[in-house]
Amino acid sequence: MSILRQMIGIYARCMLKRPNLARRIAFYVPDWSTAFHTLLNEILYRLKHPQGHRITTVVVELSSFCNLDCVICARHKVMSREQGHMDFDVFKRLVDANPSVGNYILVGWGEMMLNPIFFDAVAYLKNKGKRIALTSNATLFTQENIDRIIDSGISHITISMDGLDKVYQSIRGIPFETIETNINALSRTIKTRGADIYLEVNSVALPAVISQKPEIERRIGPLVDDIRYSSYLEYNKLKKNNRKNACRELWRGMITVLHDGRVVPCCMDYNATMVLGDVFQAPLDELWNNERAKAIRSKHLQGIFLGRCATCYEDVSGLDKGVEKRFD
């Protein structure tokens, strides 16, 4: 595994010119087995085969409740499915029925830490030897929660943060000062305790956010391992998909489990328009390659985008250097 990490580091440093990216890549490809299965998934995508190889990562929506109402989020206008917290029985079923999956990302259409079982769920994953990532809006990063996070086994934290000061407040609806204070506290505690946690910020690349890049790098850069800027996905105007090719996400090896246990092929399916089944019905690898999943991939290969895919509009016009497309 150490040799693989060294190879990833060399690639990120020399080829991608982003040395901090090595630890992020290493989370998703932490060992030779995952690297092998990721490669086979990519080969099937390039061969335009309607079947995927194997799931390597599960996205888990512990909660679809959120304490913010961001204007760029689907929750703001168009998300209509019932909200809820994932029950612990559903979570345990998910983990126990899929022992071969090693990576879990706790993220969804809400704030995961709002679920009362949050730390119990993380502990369950840790006891099973899983790699755990968390995406959060950082509103609940009190010092007590920060200490619990550091002790929990979470090794990768992504903070969703769109701009600074007035730009942030115009998008997320709350003062930025609290979030900046929480990021400072998390960063300081990670360093003080010598915790092996990769901390990054992800910002949606709106023009107002990009205009603040130098200031973001100056104020937030020293506190985190990396700052990512992702292309803007338009949810609330329901624009027609501007995709020309089949979406790699359907082959990538990731699958999403919603708070009620339903399984969808992509985390962007906020209204569950492409349900493949649920965690009590079959193991995830079976659902990922059932007839519905293969039919969705086949349609993509024909240039036909249905369900959520029909309105998955990604704004790629005039992308600033360093902005990542979310779906290629």
PDB file of N, CA and C in Angstrom, residues 204-208 210 230-234 239 242 313-321 323-326:
ATOM      1  N   VAL A 204     -18.418  26.122  -4.992  1.00  0.00           N
ATOM      2  CA  VAL A 204     -19.040  26.159  -6.305  1.00  0.00           C
ATOM      3  C   VAL A 204     -18.509  27.380  -7.052  1.00  0.00           C
ATOM      4  N   ALA A 205     -18.085  27.174  -8.283  1.00  0.00           N
ATOM      5  CA  ALA A 205     -17.357  28.205  -9.025  1.00  0.00           C
ATOM      6  C   ALA A 205     -18.291  29.213  -9.693  1.00  0.00           C
ATOM      7  N   LEU A 206     -19.071  29.908  -8.893  1.00  0.00           N
ATOM      8  CA  LEU A 206     -19.843  31.028  -9.406  1.00  0.00           C
ATOM      9  C   LEU A 206     -18.911  32.219  -9.640  1.00  0.00           C
ATOM     10  N   PRO A 207     -19.256  33.118 -10.556  1.00  0.00           N
ATOM     11  CA  PRO A 207     -18.372  34.274 -10.823  1.00  0.00           C
ATOM     12  C   PRO A 207     -18.008  35.054  -9.566  1.00  0.00           C
ATOM     13  N   ALA A 208     -18.978  35.267  -8.671  1.00  0.00           N
ATOM     14  CA  ALA A 208     -18.698  36.029  -7.450  1.00  0.00           C
ATOM     15  C   ALA A 208     -17.708  35.293  -6.554  1.00  0.00           C
ATOM     16  N   ILE A 210     -15.377  33.012  -7.698  1.00  0.00           N
ATOM     17  CA  ILE A 210     -14.087  33.014  -8.380  1.00  0.00           C
ATOM     18  C   ILE A 210     -13.376  34.363  -8.223  1.00  0.00           C
ATOM     19  N   SER A 230     -15.532  23.706  -7.919  1.00  0.00           N
ATOM     20  CA  SER A 230     -16.286  22.799  -8.775  1.00  0.00           C
ATOM     21  C   SER A 230     -17.246  23.569  -9.660  1.00  0.00           C
ATOM     22  N   SER A 231     -17.455  23.075 -10.869  1.00  0.00           N
ATOM     23  CA  SER A 231     -18.364  23.730 -11.806  1.00  0.00           C
ATOM     24  C   SER A 231     -19.765  23.804 -11.222  1.00  0.00           C
ATOM     25  N   TYR A 232     -20.505  24.805 -11.663  1.00  0.00           N
ATOM     26  CA  TYR A 232     -21.841  25.074 -11.136  1.00  0.00           C
ATOM     27  C   TYR A 232     -22.873  24.177 -11.799  1.00  0.00           C
ATOM     28  N   LEU A 233     -23.656  23.482 -10.975  1.00  0.00           N
ATOM     29  CA  LEU A 233     -24.764  22.667 -11.474  1.00  0.00           C
ATOM     30  C   LEU A 233     -26.065  23.425 -11.223  1.00  0.00           C
ATOM     31  N   GLU A 234     -26.825  23.654 -12.290  1.00  0.00           N
ATOM     32  CA  GLU A 234     -28.079  24.392 -12.182  1.00  0.00           C
ATOM     33  C   GLU A 234     -29.219  23.430 -11.850  1.00  0.00           C
ATOM     34  N   LYS A 239     -32.922  23.368 -16.385  1.00  0.00           N
ATOM     35  CA  LYS A 239     -32.464  23.455 -17.770  1.00  0.00           C
ATOM     36  C   LYS A 239     -32.258  22.059 -18.354  1.00  0.00           C
ATOM     37  N   ASN A 242     -27.036  19.492 -20.873  1.00  0.00           N
ATOM     38  CA  ASN A 242     -26.128  19.911 -21.943  1.00  0.00           C
ATOM     39  C   ASN A 242     -25.021  18.879 -22.175  1.00  0.00           C
ATOM     40  N   TYR A 313     -27.801  19.811 -15.699  1.00  0.00           N
ATOM     41  CA  TYR A 313     -27.141  20.851 -16.471  1.00  0.00           C
ATOM     42  C   TYR A 313     -25.918  21.356 -15.717  1.00  0.00           C
ATOM     43  N   GLU A 314     -24.763  21.194 -16.331  1.00  0.00           N
ATOM     44  CA  GLU A 314     -23.504  21.621 -15.724  1.00  0.00           C
ATOM     45  C   GLU A 314     -22.956  22.812 -16.505  1.00  0.00           C
ATOM     46  N   ASP A 315     -22.830  23.938 -15.820  1.00  0.00           N
ATOM     47  CA  ASP A 315     -22.352  25.158 -16.467  1.00  0.00           C
ATOM     48  C   ASP A 315     -20.838  25.082 -16.630  1.00  0.00           C
ATOM     49  N   VAL A 316     -20.401  24.906 -17.864  1.00  0.00           N
ATOM     50  CA  VAL A 316     -18.963  24.796 -18.142  1.00  0.00           C
ATOM     51  C   VAL A 316     -18.477  25.974 -18.974  1.00  0.00           C
ATOM     52  N   SER A 317     -19.293  26.998 -19.090  1.00  0.00           N
ATOM     53  CA  SER A 317     -18.907  28.157 -19.898  1.00  0.00           C
ATOM     54  C   SER A 317     -17.876  29.002 -19.156  1.00  0.00           C
ATOM     55  N   GLY A 318     -16.773  29.247 -19.811  1.00  0.00           N
ATOM     56  CA  GLY A 318     -15.746  30.117 -19.254  1.00  0.00           C
ATOM     57  C   GLY A 318     -15.188  29.648 -17.929  1.00  0.00           C
ATOM     58  N   LEU A 319     -14.984  28.341 -17.788  1.00  0.00           N
ATOM     59  CA  LEU A 319     -14.460  27.834 -16.533  1.00  0.00           C
ATOM     60  C   LEU A 319     -13.069  28.400 -16.259  1.00  0.00           C
ATOM     61  N   ASP A 320     -12.879  28.902 -15.071  1.00  0.00           N
ATOM     62  CA  ASP A 320     -11.588  29.412 -14.647  1.00  0.00           C
ATOM     63  C   ASP A 320     -10.598  28.251 -14.524  1.00  0.00           C
ATOM     64  N   LYS A 321      -9.330  28.545 -14.750  1.00  0.00           N
ATOM     65  CA  LYS A 321      -8.303  27.512 -14.582  1.00  0.00           C
ATOM     66  C   LYS A 321      -8.334  26.983 -13.159  1.00  0.00           C
ATOM     67  N   VAL A 323     -10.818  25.037 -12.030  1.00  0.00           N
ATOM     68  CA  VAL A 323     -12.173  24.611 -11.715  1.00  0.00           C
ATOM     69  C   VAL A 323     -12.402  23.210 -12.269  1.00  0.00           C
ATOM     70  N   GLU A 324     -12.910  22.327 -11.437  1.00  0.00           N
ATOM     71  CA  GLU A 324     -13.111  20.941 -11.838  1.00  0.00           C
ATOM     72  C   GLU A 324     -14.542  20.719 -12.317  1.00  0.00           C
ATOM     73  N   LYS A 325     -14.686  20.064 -13.459  1.00  0.00           N
ATOM     74  CA  LYS A 325     -16.011  19.583 -13.848  1.00  0.00           C
ATOM     75  C   LYS A 325     -16.405  18.462 -12.898  1.00  0.00           C
ATOM     76  N   ARG A 326     -17.651  18.470 -12.486  1.00  0.00           N
ATOM     77  CA  ARG A 326     -18.097  17.425 -11.561  1.00  0.00           C
ATOM     78  C   ARG A 326     -18.343  16.114 -12.291  1.00  0.00           C
TER      79      ARG A 326
END
